[in-house]
Amino acid sequence: MSSGAGKVDVLISQTDLQARVAALGAEITRDHAGRSLVVVGVLKGSFIFLADLVRAIDLPISIDFIGISSYQGTRSTGVVQITSDLTRPIEGKDVLLVEDIVDTGLSMRYLLDNLATRKPASVQVCALLEKPSRAVVKVPIQYRGFEIGDEFVVGYGLDWDGKMRNLPFVGVPRV
Ligand code: 5GP
């Protein structure tokens, strides 16, 4: 598929993404029956995953976003910074943090520590992708879409220098 920046090999197809997201939504719905959730998307990479996921969750939810600095190019700078904050307090709320990918785990660790200071009732993590072989810190992921190897992926919200987020599948750019 043409991505605007060279060729990309499909790693996880649109069909497989849809099926997995539907299953995650059903699992989250089952686990939280009778409760409400604040779904927090981590910008920008989670926006497509979150949009599909929340439509597969049959619970009273509210949605907010938190923006953090991420990769420059293809490697982590190791520096995590909040670039835009939640719009409402989460004190006493059950929070589901939705992330595109957990790589080293450093961003998620920072976010979990940061959110904990706001005294939510609970925080759970839903990550579309995890690269276990790259973990520097172990973070709890209650809902995981797919485990992948140590490769740089794009599409379905994930970018390469700001581009390719709009690919409907997860793929590996051919370099
Ligand atoms: P971590 O702090 O876990 O190393 O990195 C988390 C963030 O790095 C993700 O939210 C994502 O923005 C970015 N990232 C990590 N691996 C990849 C990848 O393979 N592709 C893209 N596009 N971003 C990645």
CSV table of C-alpha atoms and ligand atoms in Angstrom, one decimal:
chain,number,residue,atom,x,y,z
A,1,MET,CA,0.0,0.0,0.0
A,2,SER,CA,1.2,3.5,-0.7
A,3,SER,CA,1.8,5.3,2.6
A,4,GLY,CA,3.2,8.6,1.2
A,5,ALA,CA,6.7,7.6,2.4
A,6,GLY,CA,7.7,4.3,0.7
A,7,LYS,CA,6.6,0.7,1.0
A,8,VAL,CA,5.3,-1.0,4.1
A,9,ASP,CA,5.0,-4.7,4.7
A,10,VAL,CA,1.8,-5.8,6.5
A,11,LEU,CA,2.5,-7.2,9.9
A,12,ILE,CA,-1.1,-7.2,11.4
A,13,SER,CA,-3.9,-7.0,8.9
A,14,GLN,CA,-7.0,-4.8,9.1
A,15,THR,CA,-9.1,-7.9,9.6
A,16,ASP,CA,-6.9,-9.2,12.5
A,17,LEU,CA,-6.9,-5.8,14.1
A,18,GLN,CA,-10.7,-5.6,14.0
A,19,ALA,CA,-11.2,-9.1,15.4
A,20,ARG,CA,-8.7,-8.5,18.3
A,21,VAL,CA,-10.1,-5.0,19.1
A,22,ALA,CA,-13.7,-6.5,19.3
A,23,ALA,CA,-12.4,-9.2,21.6
A,24,LEU,CA,-10.6,-6.7,23.9
A,25,GLY,CA,-13.8,-4.5,24.0
A,26,ALA,CA,-15.9,-7.6,25.0
A,27,GLU,CA,-13.4,-8.5,27.7
A,28,ILE,CA,-13.3,-5.0,29.2
A,29,THR,CA,-17.1,-4.9,29.1
A,30,ARG,CA,-17.3,-8.2,30.9
A,31,ASP,CA,-14.7,-7.3,33.5
A,32,HIS,CA,-16.4,-4.0,34.4
A,33,ALA,CA,-20.0,-4.9,34.3
A,34,GLY,CA,-22.1,-2.5,36.3
A,35,ARG,CA,-19.3,0.1,36.6
A,36,SER,CA,-18.3,3.1,34.6
A,37,LEU,CA,-14.9,3.9,33.2
A,38,VAL,CA,-12.8,6.9,32.2
A,39,VAL,CA,-10.9,5.9,29.1
A,40,VAL,CA,-7.7,7.9,28.7
A,41,GLY,CA,-6.0,7.8,25.3
A,42,VAL,CA,-2.3,8.5,25.1
A,43,LEU,CA,-1.7,10.9,22.2
A,44,LYS,CA,-1.1,10.7,19.5
A,45,GLY,CA,-0.5,7.1,18.7
A,46,SER,CA,-3.6,5.6,20.4
A,47,PHE,CA,-6.2,7.7,18.6
A,48,ILE,CA,-7.3,5.1,16.0
A,49,PHE,CA,-7.1,2.2,18.4
A,50,LEU,CA,-9.1,4.1,21.0
A,51,ALA,CA,-11.8,5.1,18.5
A,52,ASP,CA,-12.3,1.5,17.5
A,53,LEU,CA,-12.0,0.1,21.1
A,54,VAL,CA,-14.5,2.4,22.7
A,55,ARG,CA,-17.1,1.4,20.1
A,56,ALA,CA,-16.6,-2.2,21.2
A,57,ILE,CA,-17.1,-1.4,24.9
A,58,ASP,CA,-20.7,-1.5,26.1
A,59,LEU,CA,-20.4,0.5,29.4
A,60,PRO,CA,-21.0,4.1,30.5
A,61,ILE,CA,-17.7,5.6,29.7
A,62,SER,CA,-16.2,9.1,29.4
A,63,ILE,CA,-13.1,9.8,27.3
A,64,ASP,CA,-10.1,12.0,27.8
A,65,PHE,CA,-6.6,12.3,26.4
A,66,ILE,CA,-3.1,12.8,27.7
A,67,GLY,CA,-0.3,13.8,25.4
A,68,ILE,CA,3.3,12.8,26.0
A,69,SER,CA,6.4,13.4,24.1
A,70,SER,CA,7.5,10.3,22.1
A,71,TYR,CA,10.1,9.2,19.7
A,72,GLN,CA,12.2,11.5,17.5
A,73,GLY,CA,12.6,9.3,14.4
A,74,THR,CA,12.8,5.6,15.3
A,75,ARG,CA,14.5,5.5,18.7
A,76,SER,CA,13.4,6.6,22.1
A,77,THR,CA,15.0,9.8,23.5
A,78,GLY,CA,14.3,8.3,27.0
A,79,VAL,CA,12.8,11.7,27.9
A,80,VAL,CA,9.1,11.7,28.8
A,81,GLN,CA,7.2,14.9,29.0
A,82,ILE,CA,3.5,15.7,29.3
A,83,THR,CA,2.6,17.9,26.3
A,84,SER,CA,-1.1,18.1,26.9
A,85,ASP,CA,-2.9,17.1,30.1
A,86,LEU,CA,-6.3,15.6,31.0
A,87,THR,CA,-9.2,18.0,31.0
A,88,ARG,CA,-11.0,16.6,34.1
A,89,PRO,CA,-9.9,15.2,37.5
A,90,ILE,CA,-9.7,11.4,37.8
A,91,GLU,CA,-9.9,11.2,41.6
A,92,GLY,CA,-12.0,8.3,42.7
A,93,LYS,CA,-12.5,7.1,39.1
A,94,ASP,CA,-11.7,3.7,37.4
A,95,VAL,CA,-9.3,4.6,34.6
A,96,LEU,CA,-8.4,2.6,31.5
A,97,LEU,CA,-5.2,3.9,30.0
A,98,VAL,CA,-5.1,3.2,26.3
A,99,GLU,CA,-1.7,3.1,24.6
A,100,ASP,CA,-0.6,2.2,21.1
A,101,ILE,CA,2.6,0.3,22.0
A,102,VAL,CA,4.6,-0.5,25.1
A,103,ASP,CA,8.3,-0.7,24.0
A,104,THR,CA,10.8,0.0,26.8
A,105,GLY,CA,7.9,0.6,29.2
A,106,LEU,CA,9.5,3.9,30.3
A,107,SER,CA,6.6,6.1,29.0
A,108,MET,CA,4.0,3.8,30.6
A,109,ARG,CA,5.9,3.7,33.9
A,110,TYR,CA,6.0,7.5,33.9
A,111,LEU,CA,2.3,7.8,33.1
A,112,LEU,CA,1.3,5.3,35.8
A,113,ASP,CA,3.3,7.1,38.4
A,114,ASN,CA,1.9,10.5,37.3
A,115,LEU,CA,-1.7,9.3,37.3
A,116,ALA,CA,-1.3,7.7,40.7
A,117,THR,CA,-0.7,11.1,42.2
A,118,ARG,CA,-4.2,12.1,41.2
A,119,LYS,CA,-5.8,9.4,43.4
A,120,PRO,CA,-7.9,7.5,40.9
A,121,ALA,CA,-9.8,4.4,42.3
A,122,SER,CA,-7.9,2.2,39.9
A,123,VAL,CA,-5.8,2.4,36.7
A,124,GLN,CA,-5.6,-0.4,34.2
A,125,VAL,CA,-3.6,-0.5,31.0
A,126,CYS,CA,-4.8,-1.5,27.5
A,127,ALA,CA,-2.0,-1.6,24.9
A,128,LEU,CA,-2.6,-2.6,21.3
A,129,LEU,CA,1.0,-3.8,21.0
A,130,GLU,CA,3.8,-4.9,23.3
A,131,LYS,CA,7.5,-5.6,22.5
A,132,PRO,CA,8.5,-7.8,25.4
A,133,SER,CA,12.0,-8.2,24.2
A,134,ARG,CA,12.6,-4.5,24.5
A,135,ALA,CA,11.3,-4.0,28.1
A,136,VAL,CA,13.6,-1.9,30.3
A,137,VAL,CA,11.0,-1.7,33.1
A,138,LYS,CA,8.1,-4.1,33.6
A,139,VAL,CA,4.7,-2.5,33.6
A,140,PRO,CA,1.4,-4.2,34.2
A,141,ILE,CA,-0.7,-4.5,31.0
A,142,GLN,CA,-4.1,-5.9,31.8
A,143,TYR,CA,-5.3,-5.9,28.2
A,144,ARG,CA,-2.9,-6.6,25.3
A,145,GLY,CA,-3.7,-6.7,21.7
A,146,PHE,CA,-0.6,-8.4,20.2
A,147,GLU,CA,3.0,-9.2,21.2
A,148,ILE,CA,5.5,-8.3,18.5
A,149,GLY,CA,9.2,-8.6,18.0
A,150,ASP,CA,11.9,-5.9,18.1
A,151,GLU,CA,10.9,-4.1,14.9
A,152,PHE,CA,9.7,-0.6,14.2
A,153,VAL,CA,6.1,-0.6,13.2
A,154,VAL,CA,3.8,2.0,11.7
A,155,GLY,CA,0.1,2.4,10.9
A,156,TYR,CA,-3.2,2.2,12.7
A,157,GLY,CA,-2.2,5.4,14.6
A,158,LEU,CA,1.6,4.7,14.8
A,159,ASP,CA,3.8,7.1,13.0
A,160,TRP,CA,7.2,7.4,11.4
A,161,ASP,CA,8.3,11.0,12.0
A,162,GLY,CA,4.6,12.1,12.0
A,163,LYS,CA,3.6,10.2,8.9
A,164,MET,CA,1.9,6.9,8.1
A,165,ARG,CA,-0.6,7.0,11.0
A,166,ASN,CA,-3.4,6.6,8.6
A,167,LEU,CA,-2.5,3.2,7.3
A,168,PRO,CA,-5.4,0.8,8.1
A,169,PHE,CA,-3.0,-2.0,9.2
A,170,VAL,CA,0.1,-2.3,11.3
A,171,GLY,CA,3.2,-2.7,9.1
A,172,VAL,CA,7.0,-2.6,8.9
A,173,PRO,CA,8.5,0.1,6.7
A,174,ARG,CA,10.9,-1.3,4.1
A,175,VAL,CA,14.1,0.7,4.5
B,1,5GP,P1,8.4,3.3,25.5
B,1,5GP,O1,8.5,4.4,26.4
B,1,5GP,O2,7.6,2.1,25.9
B,1,5GP,O3,9.8,2.9,25.0
B,1,5GP,O4,7.8,3.8,24.1
B,1,5GP,C1,6.5,4.1,24.0
B,1,5GP,C2,6.2,5.0,22.9
B,1,5GP,O5,7.3,5.0,21.9
B,1,5GP,C3,5.0,4.6,22.1
B,1,5GP,O6,3.8,5.2,22.7
B,1,5GP,C4,5.2,5.0,20.7
B,1,5GP,O7,4.9,6.4,20.6
B,1,5GP,C5,6.7,4.9,20.6
B,1,5GP,N1,7.1,3.7,19.9
B,1,5GP,C6,7.7,2.6,20.5
B,1,5GP,N2,7.9,1.6,19.6
B,1,5GP,C7,7.4,2.1,18.4
B,1,5GP,C8,7.3,1.5,17.1
B,1,5GP,O8,7.7,0.4,16.8
B,1,5GP,N3,6.7,2.3,16.2
B,1,5GP,C9,6.3,3.6,16.4
B,1,5GP,N4,5.8,4.3,15.4
B,1,5GP,N5,6.4,4.2,17.7
B,1,5GP,C10,6.9,3.4,18.6
